PDB file of C-alpha atoms and ligand atoms in Angstrom:
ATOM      1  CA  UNK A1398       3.875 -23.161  -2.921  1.00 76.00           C
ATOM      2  CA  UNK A1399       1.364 -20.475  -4.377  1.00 78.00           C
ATOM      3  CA  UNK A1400       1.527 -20.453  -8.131  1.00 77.00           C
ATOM      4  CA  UNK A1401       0.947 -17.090  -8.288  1.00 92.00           C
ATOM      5  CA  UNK A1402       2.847 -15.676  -5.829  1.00 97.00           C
ATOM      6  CA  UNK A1403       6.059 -13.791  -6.480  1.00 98.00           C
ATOM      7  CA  UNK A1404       8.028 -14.749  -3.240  1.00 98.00           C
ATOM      8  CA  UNK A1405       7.532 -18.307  -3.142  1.00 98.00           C
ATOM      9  CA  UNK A1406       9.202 -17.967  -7.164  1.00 97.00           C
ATOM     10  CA  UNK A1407      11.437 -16.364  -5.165  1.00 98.00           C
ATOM     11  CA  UNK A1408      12.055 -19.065  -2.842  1.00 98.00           C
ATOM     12  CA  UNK A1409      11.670 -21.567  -5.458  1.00 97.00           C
ATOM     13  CA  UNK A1410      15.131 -19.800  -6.997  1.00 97.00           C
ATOM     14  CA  UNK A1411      12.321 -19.396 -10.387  1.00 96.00           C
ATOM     15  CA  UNK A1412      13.078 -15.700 -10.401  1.00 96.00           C
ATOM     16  CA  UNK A1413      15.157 -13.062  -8.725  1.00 93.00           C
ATOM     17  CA  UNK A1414      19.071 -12.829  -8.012  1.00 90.00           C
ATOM     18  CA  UNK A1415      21.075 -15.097  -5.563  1.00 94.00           C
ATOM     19  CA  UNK A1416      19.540 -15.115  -2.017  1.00 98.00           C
ATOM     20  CA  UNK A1417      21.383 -13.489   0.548  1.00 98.00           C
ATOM     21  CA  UNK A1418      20.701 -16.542   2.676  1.00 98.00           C
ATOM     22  CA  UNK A1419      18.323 -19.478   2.100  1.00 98.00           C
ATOM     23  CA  UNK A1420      18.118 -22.900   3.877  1.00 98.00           C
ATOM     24  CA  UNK A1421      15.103 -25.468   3.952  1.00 98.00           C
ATOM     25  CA  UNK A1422      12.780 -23.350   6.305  1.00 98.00           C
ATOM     26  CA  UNK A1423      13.684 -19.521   5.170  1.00 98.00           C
ATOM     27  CA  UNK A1424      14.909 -17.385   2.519  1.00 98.00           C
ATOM     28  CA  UNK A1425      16.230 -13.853   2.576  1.00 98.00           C
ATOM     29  CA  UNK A1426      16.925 -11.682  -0.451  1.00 98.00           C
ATOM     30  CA  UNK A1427      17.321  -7.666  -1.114  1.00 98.00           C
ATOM     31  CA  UNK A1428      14.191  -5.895  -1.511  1.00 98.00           C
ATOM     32  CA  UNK A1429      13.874  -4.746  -5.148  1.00 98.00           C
ATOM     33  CA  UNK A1430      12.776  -1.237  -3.944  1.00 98.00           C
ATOM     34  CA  UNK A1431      15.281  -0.450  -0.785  1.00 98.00           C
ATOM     35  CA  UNK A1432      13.991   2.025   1.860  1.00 98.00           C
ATOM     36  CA  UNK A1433      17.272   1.745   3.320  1.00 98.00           C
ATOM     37  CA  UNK A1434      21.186   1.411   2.591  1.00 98.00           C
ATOM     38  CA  UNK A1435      20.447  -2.187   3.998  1.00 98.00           C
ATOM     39  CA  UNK A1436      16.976  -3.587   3.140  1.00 98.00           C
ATOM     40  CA  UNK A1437      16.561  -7.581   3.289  1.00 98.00           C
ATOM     41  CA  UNK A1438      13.416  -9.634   3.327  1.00 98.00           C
ATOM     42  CA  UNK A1439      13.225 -12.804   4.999  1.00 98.00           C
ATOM     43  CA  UNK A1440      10.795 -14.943   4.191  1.00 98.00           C
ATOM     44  CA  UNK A1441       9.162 -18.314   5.198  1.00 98.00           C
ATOM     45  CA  UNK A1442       9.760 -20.944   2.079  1.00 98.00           C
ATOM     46  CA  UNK A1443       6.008 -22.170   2.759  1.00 98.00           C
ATOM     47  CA  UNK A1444       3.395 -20.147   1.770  1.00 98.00           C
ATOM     48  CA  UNK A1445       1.660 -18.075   4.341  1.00 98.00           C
ATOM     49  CA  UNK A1446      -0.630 -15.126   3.364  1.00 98.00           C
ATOM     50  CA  UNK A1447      -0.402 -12.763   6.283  1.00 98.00           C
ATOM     51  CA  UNK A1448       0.718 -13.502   9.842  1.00 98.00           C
ATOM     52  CA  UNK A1449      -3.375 -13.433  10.359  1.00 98.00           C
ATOM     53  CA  UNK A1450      -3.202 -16.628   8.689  1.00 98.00           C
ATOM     54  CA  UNK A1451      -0.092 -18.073  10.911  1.00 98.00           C
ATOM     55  CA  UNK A1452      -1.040 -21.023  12.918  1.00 98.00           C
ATOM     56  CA  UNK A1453       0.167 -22.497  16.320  1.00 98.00           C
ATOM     57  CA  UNK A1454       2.281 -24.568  14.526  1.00 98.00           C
ATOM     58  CA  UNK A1455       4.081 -22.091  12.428  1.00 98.00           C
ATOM     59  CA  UNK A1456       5.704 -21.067  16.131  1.00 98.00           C
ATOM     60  CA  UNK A1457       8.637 -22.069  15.607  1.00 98.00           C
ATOM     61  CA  UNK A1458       8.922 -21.186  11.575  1.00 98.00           C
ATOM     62  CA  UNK A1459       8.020 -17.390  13.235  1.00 98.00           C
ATOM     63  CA  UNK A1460      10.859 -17.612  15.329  1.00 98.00           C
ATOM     64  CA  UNK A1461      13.494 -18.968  12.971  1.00 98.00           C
ATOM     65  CA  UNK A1462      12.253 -15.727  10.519  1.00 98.00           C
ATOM     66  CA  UNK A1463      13.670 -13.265  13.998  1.00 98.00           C
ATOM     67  CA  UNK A1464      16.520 -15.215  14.420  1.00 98.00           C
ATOM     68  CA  UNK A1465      17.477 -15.366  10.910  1.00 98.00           C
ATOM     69  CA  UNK A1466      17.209 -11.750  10.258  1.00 98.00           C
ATOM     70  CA  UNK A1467      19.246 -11.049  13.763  1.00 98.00           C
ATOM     71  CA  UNK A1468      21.744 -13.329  12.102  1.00 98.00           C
ATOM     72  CA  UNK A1469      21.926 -11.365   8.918  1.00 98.00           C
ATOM     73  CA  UNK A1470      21.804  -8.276  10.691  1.00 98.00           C
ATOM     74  CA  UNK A1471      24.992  -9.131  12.263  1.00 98.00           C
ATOM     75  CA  UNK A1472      26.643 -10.770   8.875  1.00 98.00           C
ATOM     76  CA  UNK A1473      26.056  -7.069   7.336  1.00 97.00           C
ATOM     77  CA  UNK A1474      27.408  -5.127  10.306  1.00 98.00           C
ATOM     78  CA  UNK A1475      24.675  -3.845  11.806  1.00 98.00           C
ATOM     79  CA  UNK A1476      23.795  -5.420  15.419  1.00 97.00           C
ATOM     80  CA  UNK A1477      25.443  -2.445  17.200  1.00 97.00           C
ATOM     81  CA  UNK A1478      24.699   0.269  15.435  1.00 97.00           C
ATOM     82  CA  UNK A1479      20.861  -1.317  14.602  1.00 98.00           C
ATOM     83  CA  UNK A1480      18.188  -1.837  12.364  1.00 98.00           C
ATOM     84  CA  UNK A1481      14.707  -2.487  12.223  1.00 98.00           C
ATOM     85  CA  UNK A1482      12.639  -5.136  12.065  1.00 98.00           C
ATOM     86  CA  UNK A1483       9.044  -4.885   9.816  1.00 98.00           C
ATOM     87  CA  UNK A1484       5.773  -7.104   9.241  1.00 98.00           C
ATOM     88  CA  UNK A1485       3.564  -5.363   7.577  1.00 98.00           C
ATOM     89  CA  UNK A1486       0.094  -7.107   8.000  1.00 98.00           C
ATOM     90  CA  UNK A1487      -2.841  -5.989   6.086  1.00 96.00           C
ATOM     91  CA  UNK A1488      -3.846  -3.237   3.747  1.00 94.00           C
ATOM     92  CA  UNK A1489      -4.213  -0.343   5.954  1.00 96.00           C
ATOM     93  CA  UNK A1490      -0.490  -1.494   7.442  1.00 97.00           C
ATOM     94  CA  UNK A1491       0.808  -1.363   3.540  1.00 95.00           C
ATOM     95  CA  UNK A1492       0.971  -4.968   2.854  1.00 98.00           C
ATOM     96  CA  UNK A1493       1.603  -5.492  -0.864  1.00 98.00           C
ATOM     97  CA  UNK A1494       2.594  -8.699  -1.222  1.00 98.00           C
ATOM     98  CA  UNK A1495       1.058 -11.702   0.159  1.00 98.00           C
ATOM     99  CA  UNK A1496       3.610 -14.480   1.477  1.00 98.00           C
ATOM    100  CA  UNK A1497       4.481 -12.856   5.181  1.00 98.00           C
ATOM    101  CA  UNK A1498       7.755 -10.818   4.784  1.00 98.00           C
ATOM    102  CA  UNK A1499       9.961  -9.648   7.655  1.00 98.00           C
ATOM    103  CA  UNK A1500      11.352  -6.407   6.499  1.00 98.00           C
ATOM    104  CA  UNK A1501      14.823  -5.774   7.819  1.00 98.00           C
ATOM    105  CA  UNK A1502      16.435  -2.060   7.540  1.00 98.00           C
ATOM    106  CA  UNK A1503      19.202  -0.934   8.640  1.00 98.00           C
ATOM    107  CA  UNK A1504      22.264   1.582   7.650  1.00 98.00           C
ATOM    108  CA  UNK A1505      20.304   4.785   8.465  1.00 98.00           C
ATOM    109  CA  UNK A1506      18.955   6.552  11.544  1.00 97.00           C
ATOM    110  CA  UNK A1507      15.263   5.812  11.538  1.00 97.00           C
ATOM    111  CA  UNK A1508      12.498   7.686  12.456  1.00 96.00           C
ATOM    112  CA  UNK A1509       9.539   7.072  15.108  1.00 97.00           C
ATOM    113  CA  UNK A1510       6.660   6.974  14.721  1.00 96.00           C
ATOM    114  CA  UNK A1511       6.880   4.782  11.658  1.00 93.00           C
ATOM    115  CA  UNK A1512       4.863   6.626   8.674  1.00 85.00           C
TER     116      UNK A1512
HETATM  117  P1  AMP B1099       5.017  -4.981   1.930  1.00 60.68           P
HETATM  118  O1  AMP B1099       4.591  -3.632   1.424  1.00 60.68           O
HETATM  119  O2  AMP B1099       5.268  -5.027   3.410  1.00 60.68           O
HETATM  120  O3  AMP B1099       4.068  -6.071   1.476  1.00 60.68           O
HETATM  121  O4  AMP B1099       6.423  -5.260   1.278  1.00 60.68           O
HETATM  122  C1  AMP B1099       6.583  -5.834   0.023  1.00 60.68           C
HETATM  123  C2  AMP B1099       7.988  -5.547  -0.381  1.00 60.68           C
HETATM  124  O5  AMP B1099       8.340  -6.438  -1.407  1.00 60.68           O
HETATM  125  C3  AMP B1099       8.201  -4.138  -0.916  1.00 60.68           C
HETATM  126  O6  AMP B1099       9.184  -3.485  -0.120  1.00 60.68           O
HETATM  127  C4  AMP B1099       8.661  -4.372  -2.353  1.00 60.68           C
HETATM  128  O7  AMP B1099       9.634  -3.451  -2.763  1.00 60.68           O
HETATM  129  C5  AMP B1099       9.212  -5.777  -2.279  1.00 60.68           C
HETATM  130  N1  AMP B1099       9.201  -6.528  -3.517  1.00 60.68           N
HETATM  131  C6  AMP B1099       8.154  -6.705  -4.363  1.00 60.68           C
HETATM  132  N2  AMP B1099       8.507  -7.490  -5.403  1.00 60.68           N
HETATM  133  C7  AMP B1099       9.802  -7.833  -5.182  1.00 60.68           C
HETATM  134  C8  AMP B1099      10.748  -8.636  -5.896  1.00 60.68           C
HETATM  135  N3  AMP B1099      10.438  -9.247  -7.045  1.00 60.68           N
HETATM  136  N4  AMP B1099      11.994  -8.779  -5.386  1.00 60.68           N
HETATM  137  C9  AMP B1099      12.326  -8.161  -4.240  1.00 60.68           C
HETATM  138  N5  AMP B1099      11.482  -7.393  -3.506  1.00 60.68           N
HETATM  139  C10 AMP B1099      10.239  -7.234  -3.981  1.00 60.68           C
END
């Protein structure tokens, strides 16, 4: 855990409402500032900067973030008529906070090319 980040708090249950799902690996919770009807991040409980920082063994931890947002995807309705699926890495990609983040939209038509 980062002291001074604000998603392992998060994680940590320190701050923030009830997770929409959390076990020992992940956590996924509503993003305070929704871009969508349906906006949930999912989040790795250990603290990892950036998926630039993601090491070999973090492959499976990856892979449990897609499966656990195809999971809640499904839980809010939204496998058939989609959503989409966001990792920001970087500044120049909008990265804001720190601890990677899987963005996960849904309830709207989206548009492509992303902005
Ligand atoms: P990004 O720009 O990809 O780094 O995404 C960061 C996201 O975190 C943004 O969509 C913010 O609205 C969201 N966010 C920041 N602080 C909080 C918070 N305390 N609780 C929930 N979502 C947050």
């Amino acid at each position: 855990m980062s002291n001074d980040c604000i998603f392992c708090k998060i994680a940590a249950g320190e701050i923030g409402g009830p997770p929409v799902y959390q076990d020992e690996e992940v956590t996924a919770f509503r993003d305070i500032n929704p871009q969508a009807p349906h906006h949930i991040l999912v989040i790795p409980n250990e603290h990892i900067s950036s998926l630039n920082e993601a090491a070999d063994g973090h492959q499976a931890l990856l892979g449990k973030l897609l499966l656990t947002a195809a999971k809640i995807a499904a839980d809010q309705g939204l496998a058939e008529t989609g959503y989409r699926l966001v990792l920001n890495t970087g500044p120049q990609a909008g990265q804001t906070v720190f601890h990677i983040h899987l963005h996960l939209l849904g309830g709207r038509r989206m548009a492509w090319p992303p902005g």
